[in-house]
Amino acid sequence: ENSSTFLPESLSWTPLRITARTWGALRRLVLHDAALESEELIPCRAAPEEFDALRTGADKVARTAANPHLRRWAAEIAARAGAMQTDARATRARFKRLGRDLDNARALAAAMQAATNNALADQPVACYTMPPATQERVMPCDLPRGGRLTSQIRVFAAQGQHADTSIVIVPFRAVKAFRIEVSDLRCGPHVLPAGAVDIALVKRWYRSGGAWMTYHSDKRQRVLVPGLLLHDDRIVRVDEFRQTNELLMHFEEGDTYVDVSGYETDQRYFDHANDPFWDASTLQPLALPEAGRNQQFLLAFNVPETAAPGLYRGTARLVTDGQDAGALDLALRVMPFSLPAAKTYYDPDRTYFSHINTCPGDNEAQFRDALAMLKTYSLNHASGVATAPWKIAIAREMGYPLDELVGAPAPDARDWLAPFGVHPSLITSGHKPQLDRLFLRALRRQTGFFDREIGSNTVFYTCFSSEDDYYPQLVERFSAAADLYHAHSRGKRFSHSMNDGVIFSAVDTTDMDSTTRIDKRWAELWHAAGGRQINYCVPFPGPENPAIYRRDIGLRNYKAHYDGQMLHGFRCNHWNEFCEWPEDNAYRNFSMAYPQRNALIPTLALVGARAA
């Protein structure tokens, strides 16, 4: 037994020898090559009455359930109970799983009987619908607590909006190939093609301790959580017995899976341009490997800005192993308006900044894909979109906002001292004229770049970090650099005040501040001084739970009179969250999206950010 779930990298066995010091009997010896929890090893000691209760309950569902496929599954549960009672190798975990399956079968039978909308009553699968940015972590063999059994999907959206909904499919038998086929959506003469509905499966995979709820990491633990939004289930293989994640690499020598969940300290970074790993562009058939084991899907309705308002109807046909398994009725109501750009709660004329670090641009293909994802998930103020003329041209072509740049590549306060290459304590007031000239030259060069490539109306915010140990020089260089910004450019000071004392040093020169808290009083203090306030690291990227992002960077920020959020990471550079263990104060991957070749794979966290 190993209840810590720490898995050794490899195991080697020597021949088993029974020595003279061995007493007693040795029976049913089993060697496991992965850590198992206690209940997977302890023999089942259930009383005969307990097995009788399971058989009786399963037989009742098998007799009374309206759905014939559900009746067959219940009969199989009853048969399992009978076989397990005489199986000397049965474990406590197997017995508990049997009871879980019976509870699910009962709940499904009752829900189907109570459903008023047919709810796929005679099909081999059941379907639940649920909010996409929910707090609930949908696990493989649990029925969604916040879901509703249905065969109808109802969505509304404004023109130009991306609207999400989620479904959970529960099979009553093992399915080798399950697929969903969406029809065109029609409203009188108006048509939204089937391609306007993107369906992705929600992949559950192993993350470090703290998963779902925090960005702090306990790398000794492995937690199964929903996270990745994939079109091809095969590209990430998850072994729930060994608690590992593997990526499908398409090498020239042939396809092979590569483990990305080991504890090696030399785990290499993902090569975004060359590593042969990629997802499909549309949902591919996938296996539903056992009865009762569910699969969650995300349906994203991408409504064009030119879509005519009205009620669009269509179907999502379910297919199991080539056979029709019923259809979901789709109804999308398009509202007769477009949503405005996000504005603040306290002043509807002020921009609400949806900032994230950093739009990756290792090459044009990556940059285009990242920019498209930023637009899709309403992150309209990413840094890194205006660092080169070719990026600005692509951003303008794709309609990405360029009028307010947050985290712009312009000289910041740290550059005011950088040319001298010495410790700040050695700089005296006599050096200020030379420092000002050097800083101003760099500032004018960058302002001229924006004038030429974007236009003379672009406002740029550059972060003046306050994470500095030498406070007197910190104050001096902030003030000097900010004065030059205001006097000679459209640049704005964007301070990162993890050192709260900065507010008392140069409040009159601060245009925007980021803070590590959400506090309405703090926001109103900056507003009173003519500045603006955004939130940094509440939360950091890392938790998979979309409700955290919807609540914190959405409702909490907005109602506290904040001017936006600063998410600390867009794309990580590696898949492995377990390497370099153990480590003090470890963080989880600061990532809202994961890399594939020249593109990104979105996550449930991004769904929460879009909702925010």
mmCIF file of C-alpha atoms in Angstrom, residues 28 39-45 51 83-95:
data_model
loop_
_atom_site.group_PDB
_atom_site.id
_atom_site.type_symbol
_atom_site.label_atom_id
_atom_site.label_comp_id
_atom_site.label_asym_id
_atom_site.label_seq_id
_atom_site.Cartn_x
_atom_site.Cartn_y
_atom_site.Cartn_z
ATOM 1 C CA ARG A 28 -2.951 -15.157 -4.187
ATOM 2 C CA GLU A 39 -9.435 -0.151 -0.529
ATOM 3 C CA GLU A 40 -7.980 -1.517 -3.793
ATOM 4 C CA LEU A 41 -6.043 -4.085 -1.717
ATOM 5 C CA ILE A 42 -8.278 -4.928 1.245
ATOM 6 C CA PRO A 43 -10.509 -7.972 0.658
ATOM 7 C CA CYS A 44 -14.238 -7.350 0.557
ATOM 8 C CA ARG A 45 -15.850 -8.389 3.855
ATOM 9 C CA PHE A 51 -24.950 -8.429 -1.531
ATOM 10 C CA ALA A 83 -20.437 -13.083 -8.997
ATOM 11 C CA MET A 84 -18.619 -10.852 -6.534
ATOM 12 C CA GLN A 85 -20.152 -12.585 -3.526
ATOM 13 C CA THR A 86 -18.274 -15.799 -4.370
ATOM 14 C CA ASP A 87 -15.080 -14.178 -5.676
ATOM 15 C CA ALA A 88 -12.300 -14.498 -3.109
ATOM 16 C CA ARG A 89 -10.328 -11.785 -4.912
ATOM 17 C CA ALA A 90 -13.055 -9.137 -4.590
ATOM 18 C CA THR A 91 -11.865 -5.977 -2.881
ATOM 19 C CA ARG A 92 -13.589 -3.309 -0.885
ATOM 20 C CA ALA A 93 -13.101 -0.836 -3.752
ATOM 21 C CA ARG A 94 -14.888 -3.132 -6.242
ATOM 22 C CA PHE A 95 -17.813 -3.492 -3.840
#
